[in-house]
Coordinates of C-alpha atoms in Angstrom, one line a residue:
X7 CA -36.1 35.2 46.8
X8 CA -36.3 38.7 46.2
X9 CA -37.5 40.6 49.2
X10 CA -41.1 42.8 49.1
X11 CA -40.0 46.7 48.7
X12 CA -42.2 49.3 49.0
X13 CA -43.0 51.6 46.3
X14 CA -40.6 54.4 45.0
X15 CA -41.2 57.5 46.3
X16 CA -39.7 59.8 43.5
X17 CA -41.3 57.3 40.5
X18 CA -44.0 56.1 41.8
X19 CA -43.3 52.5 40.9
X20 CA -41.8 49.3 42.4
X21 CA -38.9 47.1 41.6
X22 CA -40.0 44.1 39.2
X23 CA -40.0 41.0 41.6
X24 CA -40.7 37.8 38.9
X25 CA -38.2 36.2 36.4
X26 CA -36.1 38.7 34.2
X27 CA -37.3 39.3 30.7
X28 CA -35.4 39.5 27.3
X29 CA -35.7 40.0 23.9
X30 CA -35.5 36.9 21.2
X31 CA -32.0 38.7 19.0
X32 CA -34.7 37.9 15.7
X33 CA -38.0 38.3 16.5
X34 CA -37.4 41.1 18.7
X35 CA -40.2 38.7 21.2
X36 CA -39.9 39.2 24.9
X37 CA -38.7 35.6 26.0
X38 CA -38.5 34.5 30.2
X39 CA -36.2 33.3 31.7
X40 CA -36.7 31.3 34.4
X41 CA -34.2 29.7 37.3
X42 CA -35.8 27.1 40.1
X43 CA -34.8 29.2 42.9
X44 CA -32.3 28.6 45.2
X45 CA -33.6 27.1 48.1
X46 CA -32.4 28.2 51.9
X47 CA -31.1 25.0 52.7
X48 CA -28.9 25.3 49.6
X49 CA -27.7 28.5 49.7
X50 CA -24.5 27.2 52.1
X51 CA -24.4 24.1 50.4
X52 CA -21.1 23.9 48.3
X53 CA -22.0 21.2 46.5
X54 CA -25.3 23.0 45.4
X55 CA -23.2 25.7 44.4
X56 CA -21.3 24.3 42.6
X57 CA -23.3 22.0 39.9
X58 CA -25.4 25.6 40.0
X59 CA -22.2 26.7 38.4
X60 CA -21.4 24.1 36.0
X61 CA -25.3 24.7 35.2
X62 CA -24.0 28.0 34.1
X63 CA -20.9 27.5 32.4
X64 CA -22.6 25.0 30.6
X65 CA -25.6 27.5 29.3
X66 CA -22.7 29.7 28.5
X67 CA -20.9 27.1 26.4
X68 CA -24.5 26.5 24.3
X69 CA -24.6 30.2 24.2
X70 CA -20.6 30.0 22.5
X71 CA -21.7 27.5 20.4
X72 CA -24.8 29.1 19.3
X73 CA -23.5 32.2 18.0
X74 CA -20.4 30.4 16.5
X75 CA -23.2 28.1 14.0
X76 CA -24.4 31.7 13.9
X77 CA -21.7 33.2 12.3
X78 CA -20.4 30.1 10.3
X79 CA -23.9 30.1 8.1
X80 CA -23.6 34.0 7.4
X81 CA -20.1 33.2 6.4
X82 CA -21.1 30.6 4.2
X83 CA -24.4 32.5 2.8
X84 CA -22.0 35.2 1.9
X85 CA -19.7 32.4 0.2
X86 CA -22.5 30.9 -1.8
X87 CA -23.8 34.2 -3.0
X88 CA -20.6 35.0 -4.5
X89 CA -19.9 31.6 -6.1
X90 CA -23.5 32.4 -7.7
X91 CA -22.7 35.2 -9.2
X92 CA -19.7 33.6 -11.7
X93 CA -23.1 31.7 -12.9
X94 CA -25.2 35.2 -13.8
X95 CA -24.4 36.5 -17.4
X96 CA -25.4 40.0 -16.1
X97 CA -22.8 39.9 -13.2
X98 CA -19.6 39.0 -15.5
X99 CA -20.6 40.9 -18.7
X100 CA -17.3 42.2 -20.3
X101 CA -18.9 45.1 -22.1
X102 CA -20.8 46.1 -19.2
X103 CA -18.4 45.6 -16.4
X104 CA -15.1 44.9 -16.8
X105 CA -13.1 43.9 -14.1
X106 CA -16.4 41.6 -13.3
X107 CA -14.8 38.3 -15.3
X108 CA -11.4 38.3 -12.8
X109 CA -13.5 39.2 -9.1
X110 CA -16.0 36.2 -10.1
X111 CA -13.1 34.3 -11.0
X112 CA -11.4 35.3 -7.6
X113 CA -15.0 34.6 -6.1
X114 CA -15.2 30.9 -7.2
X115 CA -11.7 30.2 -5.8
X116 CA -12.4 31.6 -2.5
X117 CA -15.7 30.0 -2.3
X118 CA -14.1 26.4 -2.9
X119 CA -11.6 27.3 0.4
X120 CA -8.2 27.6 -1.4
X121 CA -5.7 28.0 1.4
X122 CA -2.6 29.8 1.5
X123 CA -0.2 27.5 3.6
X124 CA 1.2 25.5 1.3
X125 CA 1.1 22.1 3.3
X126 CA -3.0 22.8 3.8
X127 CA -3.0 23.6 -0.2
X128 CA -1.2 20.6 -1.0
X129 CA -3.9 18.7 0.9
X130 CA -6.9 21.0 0.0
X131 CA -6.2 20.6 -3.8
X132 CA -5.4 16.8 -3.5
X133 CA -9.1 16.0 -1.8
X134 CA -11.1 17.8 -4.6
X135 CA -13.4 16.1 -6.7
X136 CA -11.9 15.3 -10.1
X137 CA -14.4 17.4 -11.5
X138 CA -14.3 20.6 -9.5
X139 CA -10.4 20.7 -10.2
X140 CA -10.6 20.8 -13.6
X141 CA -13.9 23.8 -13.4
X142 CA -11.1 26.2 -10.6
X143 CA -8.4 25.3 -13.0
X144 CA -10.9 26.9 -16.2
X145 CA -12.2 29.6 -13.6
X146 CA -8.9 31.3 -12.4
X147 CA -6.3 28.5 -13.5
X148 CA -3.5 31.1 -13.4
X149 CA -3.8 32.3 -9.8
X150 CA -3.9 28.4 -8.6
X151 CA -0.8 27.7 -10.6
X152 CA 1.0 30.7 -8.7
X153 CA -0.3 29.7 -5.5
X154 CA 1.2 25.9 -6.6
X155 CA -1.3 23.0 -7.4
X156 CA 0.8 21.7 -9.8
X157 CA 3.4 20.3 -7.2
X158 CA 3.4 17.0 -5.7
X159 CA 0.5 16.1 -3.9
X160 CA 1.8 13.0 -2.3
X161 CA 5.5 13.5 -2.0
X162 CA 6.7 16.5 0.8
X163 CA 10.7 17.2 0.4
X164 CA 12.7 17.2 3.9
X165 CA 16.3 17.8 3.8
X166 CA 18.5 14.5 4.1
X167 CA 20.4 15.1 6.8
X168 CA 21.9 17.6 9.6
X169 CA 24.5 19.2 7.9
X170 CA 27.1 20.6 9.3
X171 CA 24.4 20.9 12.7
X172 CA 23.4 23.7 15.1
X173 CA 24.2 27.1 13.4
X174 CA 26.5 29.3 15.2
X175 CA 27.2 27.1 17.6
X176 CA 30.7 28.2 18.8
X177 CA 32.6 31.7 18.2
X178 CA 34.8 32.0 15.1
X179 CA 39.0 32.2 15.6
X180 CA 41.2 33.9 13.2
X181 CA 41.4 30.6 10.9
X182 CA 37.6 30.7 10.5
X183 CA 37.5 34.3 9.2
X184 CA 40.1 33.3 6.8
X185 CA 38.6 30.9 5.3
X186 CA 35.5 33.1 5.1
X187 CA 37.7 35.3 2.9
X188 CA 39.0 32.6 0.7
X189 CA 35.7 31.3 0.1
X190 CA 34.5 34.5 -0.9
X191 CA 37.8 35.4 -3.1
X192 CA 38.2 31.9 -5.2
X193 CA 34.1 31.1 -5.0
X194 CA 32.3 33.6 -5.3
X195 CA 35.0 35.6 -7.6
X196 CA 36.7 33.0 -9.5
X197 CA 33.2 30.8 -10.3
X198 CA 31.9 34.5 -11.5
X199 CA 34.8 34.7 -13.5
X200 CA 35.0 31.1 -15.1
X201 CA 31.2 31.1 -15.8
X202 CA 29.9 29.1 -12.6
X203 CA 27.9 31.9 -12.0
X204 CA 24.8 29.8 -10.7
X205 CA 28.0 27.7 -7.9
X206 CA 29.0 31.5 -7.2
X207 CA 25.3 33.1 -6.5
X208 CA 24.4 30.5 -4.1
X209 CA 28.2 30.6 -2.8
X210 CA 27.4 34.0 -1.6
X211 CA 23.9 33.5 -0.5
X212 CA 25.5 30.7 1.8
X213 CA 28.2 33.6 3.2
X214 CA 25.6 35.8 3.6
X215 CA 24.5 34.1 6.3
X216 CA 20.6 34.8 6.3
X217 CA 19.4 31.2 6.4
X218 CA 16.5 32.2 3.8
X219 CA 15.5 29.9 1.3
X220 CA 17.1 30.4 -2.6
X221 CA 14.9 29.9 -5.9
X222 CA 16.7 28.1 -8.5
X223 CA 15.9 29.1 -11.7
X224 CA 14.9 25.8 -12.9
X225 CA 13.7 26.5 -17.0
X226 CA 17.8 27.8 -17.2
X227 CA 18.7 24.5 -15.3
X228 CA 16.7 22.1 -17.3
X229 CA 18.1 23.8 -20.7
X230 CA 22.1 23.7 -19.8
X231 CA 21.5 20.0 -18.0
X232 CA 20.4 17.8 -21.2
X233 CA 20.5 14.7 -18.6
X234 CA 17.8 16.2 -16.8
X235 CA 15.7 16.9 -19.4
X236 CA 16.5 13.8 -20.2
X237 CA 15.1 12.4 -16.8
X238 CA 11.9 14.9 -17.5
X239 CA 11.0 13.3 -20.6
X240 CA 11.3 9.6 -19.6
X241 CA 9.5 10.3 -16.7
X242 CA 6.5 11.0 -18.7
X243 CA 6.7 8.3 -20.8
X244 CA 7.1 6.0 -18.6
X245 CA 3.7 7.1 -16.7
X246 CA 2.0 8.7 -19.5
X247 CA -0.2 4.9 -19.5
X248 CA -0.6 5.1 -16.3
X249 CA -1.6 8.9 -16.0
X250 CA -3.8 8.4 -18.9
X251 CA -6.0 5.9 -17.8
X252 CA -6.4 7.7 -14.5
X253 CA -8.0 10.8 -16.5
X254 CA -10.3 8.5 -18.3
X255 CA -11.3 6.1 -14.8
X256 CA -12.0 9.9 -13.5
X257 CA -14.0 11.0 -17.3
X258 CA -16.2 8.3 -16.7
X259 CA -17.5 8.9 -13.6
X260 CA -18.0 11.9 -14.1
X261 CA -20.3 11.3 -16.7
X262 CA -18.3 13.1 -19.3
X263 CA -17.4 16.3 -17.5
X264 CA -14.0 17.6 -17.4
X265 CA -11.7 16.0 -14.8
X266 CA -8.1 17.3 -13.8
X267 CA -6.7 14.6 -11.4
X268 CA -3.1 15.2 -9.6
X269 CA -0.1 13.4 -10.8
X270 CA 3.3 13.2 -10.1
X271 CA 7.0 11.1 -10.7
X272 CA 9.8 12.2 -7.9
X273 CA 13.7 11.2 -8.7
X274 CA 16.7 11.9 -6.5
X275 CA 19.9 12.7 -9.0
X276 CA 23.2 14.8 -9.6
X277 CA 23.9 17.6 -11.7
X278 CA 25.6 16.7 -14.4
X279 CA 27.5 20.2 -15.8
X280 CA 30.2 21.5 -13.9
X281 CA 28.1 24.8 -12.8
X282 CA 25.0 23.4 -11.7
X283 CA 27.2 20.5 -10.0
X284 CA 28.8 22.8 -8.3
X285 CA 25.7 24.9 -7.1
X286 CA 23.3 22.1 -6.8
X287 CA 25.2 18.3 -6.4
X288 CA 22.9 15.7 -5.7
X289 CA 18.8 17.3 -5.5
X290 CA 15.8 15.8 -5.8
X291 CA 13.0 17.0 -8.5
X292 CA 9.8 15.7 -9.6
X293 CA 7.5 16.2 -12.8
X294 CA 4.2 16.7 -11.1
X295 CA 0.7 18.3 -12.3
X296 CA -2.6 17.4 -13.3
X297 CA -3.9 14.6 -16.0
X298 CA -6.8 16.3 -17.7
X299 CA -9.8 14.7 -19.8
X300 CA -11.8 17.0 -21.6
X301 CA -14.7 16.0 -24.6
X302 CA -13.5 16.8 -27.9
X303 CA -15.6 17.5 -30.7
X304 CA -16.6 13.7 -31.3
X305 CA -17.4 13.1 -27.3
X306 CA -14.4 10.9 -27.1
X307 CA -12.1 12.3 -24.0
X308 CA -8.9 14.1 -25.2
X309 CA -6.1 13.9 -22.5
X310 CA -3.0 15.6 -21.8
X311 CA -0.7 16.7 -18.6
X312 CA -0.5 20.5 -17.2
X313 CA 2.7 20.3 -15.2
X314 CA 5.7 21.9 -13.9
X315 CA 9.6 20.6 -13.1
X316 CA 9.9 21.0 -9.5
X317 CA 13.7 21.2 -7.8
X318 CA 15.0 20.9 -3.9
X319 CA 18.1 20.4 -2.3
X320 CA 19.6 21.7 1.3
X321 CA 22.5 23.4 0.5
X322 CA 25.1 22.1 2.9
X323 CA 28.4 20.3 3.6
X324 CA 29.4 16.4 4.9
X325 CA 32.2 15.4 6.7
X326 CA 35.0 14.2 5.0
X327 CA 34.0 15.5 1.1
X328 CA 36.0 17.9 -0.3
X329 CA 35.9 19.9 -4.1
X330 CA 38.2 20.9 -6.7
X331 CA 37.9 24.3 -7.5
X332 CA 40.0 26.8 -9.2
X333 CA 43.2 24.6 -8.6
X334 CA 42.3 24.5 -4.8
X335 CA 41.0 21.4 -2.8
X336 CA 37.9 23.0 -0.9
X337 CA 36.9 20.8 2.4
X338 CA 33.6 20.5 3.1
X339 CA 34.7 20.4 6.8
X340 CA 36.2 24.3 6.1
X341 CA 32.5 25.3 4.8
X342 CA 30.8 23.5 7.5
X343 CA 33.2 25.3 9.9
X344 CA 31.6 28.6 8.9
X345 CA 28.1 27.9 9.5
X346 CA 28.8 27.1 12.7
X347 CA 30.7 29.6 13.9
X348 CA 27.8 32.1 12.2
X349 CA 30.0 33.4 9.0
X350 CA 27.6 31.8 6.8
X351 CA 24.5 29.6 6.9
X352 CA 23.2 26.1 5.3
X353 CA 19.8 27.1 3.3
X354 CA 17.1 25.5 1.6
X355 CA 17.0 25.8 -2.6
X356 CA 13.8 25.7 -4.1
X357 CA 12.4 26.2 -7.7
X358 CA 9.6 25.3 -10.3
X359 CA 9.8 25.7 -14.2
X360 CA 6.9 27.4 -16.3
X361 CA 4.1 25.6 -16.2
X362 CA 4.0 23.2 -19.6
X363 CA 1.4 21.1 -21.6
X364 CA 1.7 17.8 -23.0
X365 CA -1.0 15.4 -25.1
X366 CA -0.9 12.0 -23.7
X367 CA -2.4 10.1 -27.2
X368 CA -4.1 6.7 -27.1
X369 CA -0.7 4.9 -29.0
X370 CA 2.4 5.6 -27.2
X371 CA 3.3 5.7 -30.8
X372 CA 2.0 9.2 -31.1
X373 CA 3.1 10.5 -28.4
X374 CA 4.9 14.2 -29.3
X375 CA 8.4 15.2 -28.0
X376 CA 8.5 17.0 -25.0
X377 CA 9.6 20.6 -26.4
X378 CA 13.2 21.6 -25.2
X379 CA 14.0 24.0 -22.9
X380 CA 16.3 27.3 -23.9
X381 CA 19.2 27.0 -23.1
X382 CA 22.1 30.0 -23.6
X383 CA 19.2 32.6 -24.1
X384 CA 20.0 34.5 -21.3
X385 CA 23.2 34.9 -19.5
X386 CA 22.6 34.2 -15.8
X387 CA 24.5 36.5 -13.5
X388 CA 24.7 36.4 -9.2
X389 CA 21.9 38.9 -9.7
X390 CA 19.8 37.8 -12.1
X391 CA 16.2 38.8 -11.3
X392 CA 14.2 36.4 -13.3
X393 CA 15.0 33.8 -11.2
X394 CA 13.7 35.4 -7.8
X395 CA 10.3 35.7 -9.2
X396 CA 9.5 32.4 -10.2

């Protein structure tokens, strides 16, 4: 209880004695406050004090809470109103403004909560509704297929094994750095020189010892490897039934809209030309995209596949494998014994083709070639930059 003080001398008023006063943060409306009053008796009493305190911690927690919801509806309000304004004619006009077509493209992919991890897109893009996938993929379908829907849902790669184990995990002796220098010399040197140019860029990305994943340039792999093509092409028809009756399961119910639903076929193989054996060996890839059903100009649905050839492999060594190359018998134990004495490193290799289209016809009768993919159209050098920006 606040004590009785007499009036200020200087002001001529006295201190306010009843419960404190504030103002409601919308109304601006003065709002008490009011606390039962400690009593004497429970002034020394710890365990008064102390459920007063959880009384407190707990108003603050509401209070936490509160301004959290708060925040969470302005974010959304601001959300919705830019999703709203891909829907106004006025606000994407080409001829009156026009960069306004890509930001209220940009708006409607942020408003569905596209994620940047790629784990959380995989499983963002996976729980859309049939019919919201295929709308983002006619809004802004070209910033979702850079930021990577088309790749396996379902399926997440993890390297086989250990490798050669802990990196770096004892100091190199004099035989280490010469094998260093040999496998620079006769692998990186002699593949340049015999055409393995693909075995000798990822040679030296392993003896540059950085660890950092490697994009493969997988349009250039699937046109010198006819087996995997091959693989590529069965693998779609033997799901194209499958994948097409998924698309028309997901047409129906949504009463005729559009409907993009994720598909995907995952194979482990082997490389089969002497270069891409040689970078790659044994790698797993998958066909994966969307199956798409879309009215044509009778109502019936017209389906096809938006996909992408996806590659990964851990480029390391076993125990007890070795390699002919360039007349010399290359150990994997000798590779191994670089990354762990820190001369070179064991990476990750990753790579997706360009995105590709494919009709999936009612008769498997009709159903067209897969096109083929270039091959000799570019020579591929250590260096080449088209294949770090895919």
């Amino acid at each position: 209880m606040l004590s009785k003080v007499a009036p200020c001398s200087t002001h001529g008023y006295a201190p306010r004695t009843g419960p404190p006063k504030i103002h409601h943060p919308r109304t601006r409306r003065r709002v008490t406050v009011r606390h039962r009053p400690i009593t004497p008796e429970d002034r020394n009493d710890p365990d008064a004090i102390a459920y007063r305190r959880r009384q407190w911690e707990e108003l603050q927690q509401h209070i936490e809470a509160m301004g959290k919801a708060v925040t969470a509806a302005t974010e959304a309000d601001a959300v919705a109103a830019a999703a709203l304004r891909t829907l106004d004619p006025a606000e994407v006009d080409p001829a009156t403004r026009p960069a306004a077509v890509a930001e209220a493209r940009g708006d409607l992919v942020r408003a569905a909560g596209m994620p940047t991890d790629p784990k959380a897109l995989r499983l963002w893009w996976g729980a859309l509704d049939p019919s919201v996938r295929a709308g983002l993929l006619a809004a802004d379908g070209e910033r979702l297929v850079a930021a990577g829907v088309l790749g396996p849902v379902d399926y997440e790669w993890h390297a086989p094994d250990a490798g050669a184990g802990d990196f770096a995990q004892r100091l190199p002796g004099p035989g280490d750095y010469a094998k260093g220098v040999a496998a620079q010399t006769l692998l990186v040197g002699g593949g340049t020189f015999v055409g393995y140019t693909d075995a000798a860029r990822h040679m030296e990305h392993f003896l540059a010892a950085s660890g950092d994943p490697l994009t493969v340039d997988v349009d250039r792999m699937l046109g010198d490897d006819q087996k995997l093509s091959g693989l590529v092409e069965q693998q779609i028809t033997d799901n194209r039934a499958a994948w097409r009756q998924t698309a028309l399961d997901a047409f129906a119910l949504s009463g005729g809209a559009p409907v993009a639903v994720p598909i995907e076929a995952v194979q482990q193989r082997t490389a089969d030309t002497r270069n891409w054996y040689l970078a790659i060996g044994s790698h797993a890839f998958a066909t994966s995209g969307v199956v798409t059903a879309r009215p044509g100009p009778d109502g019936k649905p017209q389906i096809s596949i938006h996909y992408q050839v996806h590659i990964w492999d851990r480029y390391n060594w076993d125990p007890g494998k070795s390699t002919p190359i360039a007349g010399t018998n290359i150990k994997d134990s000798d590779m191994a014994a670089l990354h762990q004495t820190g001369l070179a490193r064991e990476y990750d290799l990753v790579g997706r083709s360009t995105p590709r289209t494919v009709a999936l016809p009612e008769s498997s009768a009709d159903l067209p070639g897969v096109p083929g993919w270039p091959s000799g159209t570019r020579d591929g050098t250590r260096s080449d930059p088209g294949r770090e920006d895919r």
